[in-house]
PDB file of C-alpha atoms in Angstrom:
ATOM      1  CA  MET A   8       0.000   0.000   0.000  1.00 94.00           C
ATOM      2  CA  PRO A   9       1.464   3.413  -0.879  1.00 96.00           C
ATOM      3  CA  ARG A  10       2.231   5.802   1.962  1.00 95.00           C
ATOM      4  CA  GLN A  11       2.325   9.583   2.133  1.00 96.00           C
ATOM      5  CA  LYS A  12       5.772  11.191   2.008  1.00 94.00           C
ATOM      6  CA  SER A  13       4.859  13.134   5.126  1.00 95.00           C
ATOM      7  CA  GLU A  14       4.886   9.861   7.089  1.00 95.00           C
ATOM      8  CA  PHE A  15       8.679   9.593   6.730  1.00 94.00           C
ATOM      9  CA  ASP A  16      11.185  11.512   8.818  1.00 94.00           C
ATOM     10  CA  ASP A  17      14.152  11.079   6.498  1.00 93.00           C
ATOM     11  CA  LEU A  18      13.877  11.246   2.688  1.00 92.00           C
ATOM     12  CA  ARG A  19      17.182  11.013   0.838  1.00 87.00           C
ATOM     13  CA  PRO A  20      18.104  10.994  -2.839  1.00 87.00           C
ATOM     14  CA  LEU A  21      18.740   7.586  -4.356  1.00 80.00           C
ATOM     15  CA  GLU A  22      22.452   7.498  -5.093  1.00 80.00           C
ATOM     16  CA  PHE A  23      24.545   4.718  -6.547  1.00 82.00           C
ATOM     17  CA  ARG A  24      28.262   4.704  -5.943  1.00 91.00           C
ATOM     18  CA  GLU A  25      30.853   3.945  -8.577  1.00 96.00           C
ATOM     19  CA  PRO A  26      32.533   0.520  -8.367  1.00 97.00           C
ATOM     20  CA  ASP A  27      35.881   2.044  -7.356  1.00 97.00           C
ATOM     21  CA  GLU A  28      34.130   3.665  -4.395  1.00 96.00           C
ATOM     22  CA  VAL A  29      32.907   0.268  -3.180  1.00 96.00           C
ATOM     23  CA  LEU A  30      35.633  -2.247  -4.053  1.00 97.00           C
ATOM     24  CA  GLU A  31      39.351  -2.382  -3.349  1.00 97.00           C
ATOM     25  CA  ASP A  32      41.467  -2.374  -6.519  1.00 96.00           C
ATOM     26  CA  GLU A  33      43.536  -5.474  -5.727  1.00 97.00           C
ATOM     27  CA  GLN A  34      40.723  -7.633  -4.301  1.00 97.00           C
ATOM     28  CA  MET A  35      38.260 -10.058  -5.895  1.00 98.00           C
ATOM     29  CA  TYR A  36      34.794 -10.528  -4.395  1.00 97.00           C
ATOM     30  CA  THR A  37      31.836 -12.882  -4.677  1.00 96.00           C
ATOM     31  CA  ILE A  38      28.510 -11.378  -5.682  1.00 95.00           C
ATOM     32  CA  TYR A  39      27.416 -11.867  -2.069  1.00 95.00           C
ATOM     33  CA  GLU A  40      30.329  -9.798  -0.788  1.00 97.00           C
ATOM     34  CA  VAL A  41      29.634  -7.095  -3.376  1.00 97.00           C
ATOM     35  CA  GLY A  42      26.012  -6.930  -2.193  1.00 96.00           C
ATOM     36  CA  ARG A  43      27.110  -6.460   1.410  1.00 96.00           C
ATOM     37  CA  LEU A  44      29.678  -3.806   0.511  1.00 96.00           C
ATOM     38  CA  LEU A  45      27.075  -1.837  -1.456  1.00 94.00           C
ATOM     39  CA  GLN A  46      25.095  -1.544   1.763  1.00 92.00           C
ATOM     40  CA  GLY A  47      28.118  -0.557   3.837  1.00 92.00           C
ATOM     41  CA  LEU A  48      28.333  -3.930   5.564  1.00 95.00           C
ATOM     42  CA  ASP A  49      31.406  -6.022   6.250  1.00 96.00           C
ATOM     43  CA  PRO A  50      31.912  -8.432   3.309  1.00 96.00           C
ATOM     44  CA  ASP A  51      31.893 -11.331   5.795  1.00 95.00           C
ATOM     45  CA  ALA A  52      28.700 -10.230   7.580  1.00 95.00           C
ATOM     46  CA  ASP A  53      26.433 -13.139   8.505  1.00 95.00           C
ATOM     47  CA  LEU A  54      23.006 -12.477   6.974  1.00 96.00           C
ATOM     48  CA  ASP A  55      19.766 -14.402   6.806  1.00 96.00           C
ATOM     49  CA  VAL A  56      18.647 -15.701   3.396  1.00 95.00           C
ATOM     50  CA  GLU A  57      15.896 -13.101   2.960  1.00 96.00           C
ATOM     51  CA  THR A  58      18.295 -10.207   3.550  1.00 96.00           C
ATOM     52  CA  GLU A  59      20.880 -11.794   1.250  1.00 95.00           C
ATOM     53  CA  ASN A  60      18.240 -12.024  -1.494  1.00 95.00           C
ATOM     54  CA  VAL A  61      17.361  -8.348  -1.150  1.00 95.00           C
ATOM     55  CA  LEU A  62      21.032  -7.399  -1.408  1.00 95.00           C
ATOM     56  CA  MET A  63      21.297  -9.464  -4.603  1.00 95.00           C
ATOM     57  CA  ASP A  64      18.322  -7.556  -6.012  1.00 95.00           C
ATOM     58  CA  TRP A  65      20.472  -4.396  -5.699  1.00 92.00           C
ATOM     59  CA  ALA A  66      23.894  -5.823  -6.526  1.00 96.00           C
ATOM     60  CA  ILE A  67      23.145  -7.646  -9.772  1.00 96.00           C
ATOM     61  CA  PRO A  68      21.649  -4.693 -11.687  1.00 95.00           C
ATOM     62  CA  TRP A  69      24.389  -2.393 -10.330  1.00 96.00           C
ATOM     63  CA  MET A  70      27.053  -4.781 -11.598  1.00 96.00           C
ATOM     64  CA  LEU A  71      25.346  -5.110 -14.987  1.00 96.00           C
ATOM     65  CA  LYS A  72      25.099  -1.337 -15.340  1.00 95.00           C
ATOM     66  CA  ASN A  73      28.823  -1.037 -14.538  1.00 96.00           C
ATOM     67  CA  SER A  74      29.957  -4.271 -16.244  1.00 96.00           C
ATOM     68  CA  GLU A  75      32.735  -2.570 -18.232  1.00 97.00           C
ATOM     69  CA  GLN A  76      34.431  -1.722 -14.925  1.00 97.00           C
ATOM     70  CA  PHE A  77      34.634  -5.354 -13.739  1.00 97.00           C
ATOM     71  CA  VAL A  78      36.709  -8.457 -14.405  1.00 98.00           C
ATOM     72  CA  PHE A  79      35.531 -11.978 -13.622  1.00 96.00           C
ATOM     73  CA  ALA A  80      37.342 -15.081 -12.357  1.00 96.00           C
ATOM     74  CA  GLU A  81      35.852 -18.556 -12.581  1.00 93.00           C
ATOM     75  CA  PRO A  82      35.076 -20.268  -9.276  1.00 92.00           C
ATOM     76  CA  GLU A  83      37.419 -22.990  -8.062  1.00 89.00           C
ATOM     77  CA  ASP A  84      34.488 -25.407  -7.890  1.00 91.00           C
ATOM     78  CA  ASP A  85      31.118 -25.508  -9.684  1.00 92.00           C
ATOM     79  CA  SER A  86      29.329 -25.263  -6.337  1.00 93.00           C
ATOM     80  CA  GLU A  87      31.011 -21.934  -5.474  1.00 92.00           C
ATOM     81  CA  PRO A  88      30.315 -18.434  -6.787  1.00 92.00           C
ATOM     82  CA  GLY A  89      32.667 -16.669  -9.175  1.00 94.00           C
ATOM     83  CA  TYR A  90      34.746 -13.670  -8.197  1.00 97.00           C
ATOM     84  CA  TYR A  91      34.542 -10.094  -9.442  1.00 97.00           C
ATOM     85  CA  GLY A  92      36.969  -7.223  -9.186  1.00 98.00           C
ATOM     86  CA  LEU A  93      37.785  -3.881 -10.712  1.00 98.00           C
ATOM     87  CA  ALA A  94      39.114  -3.986 -14.262  1.00 97.00           C
TER      88      ALA A  94
END
């Protein structure tokens, strides 16, 4: 159900950071770690599945929009995620 803007105390502009503002140049990250970092969390933060899914909903489109700024490394095993880093 929509809510009135007046019901909220803090309205901020929606801002997306550039990949080099989120990731360290010499590091490679899983998509899960990227999602956490986008929200200002520790990349090793322990999250429940529902929260992790919401973070993926933000991280995947952000990475696609900025895909030219990323490199990809295959996972060591098919059951593990790949790794992403700055190009």
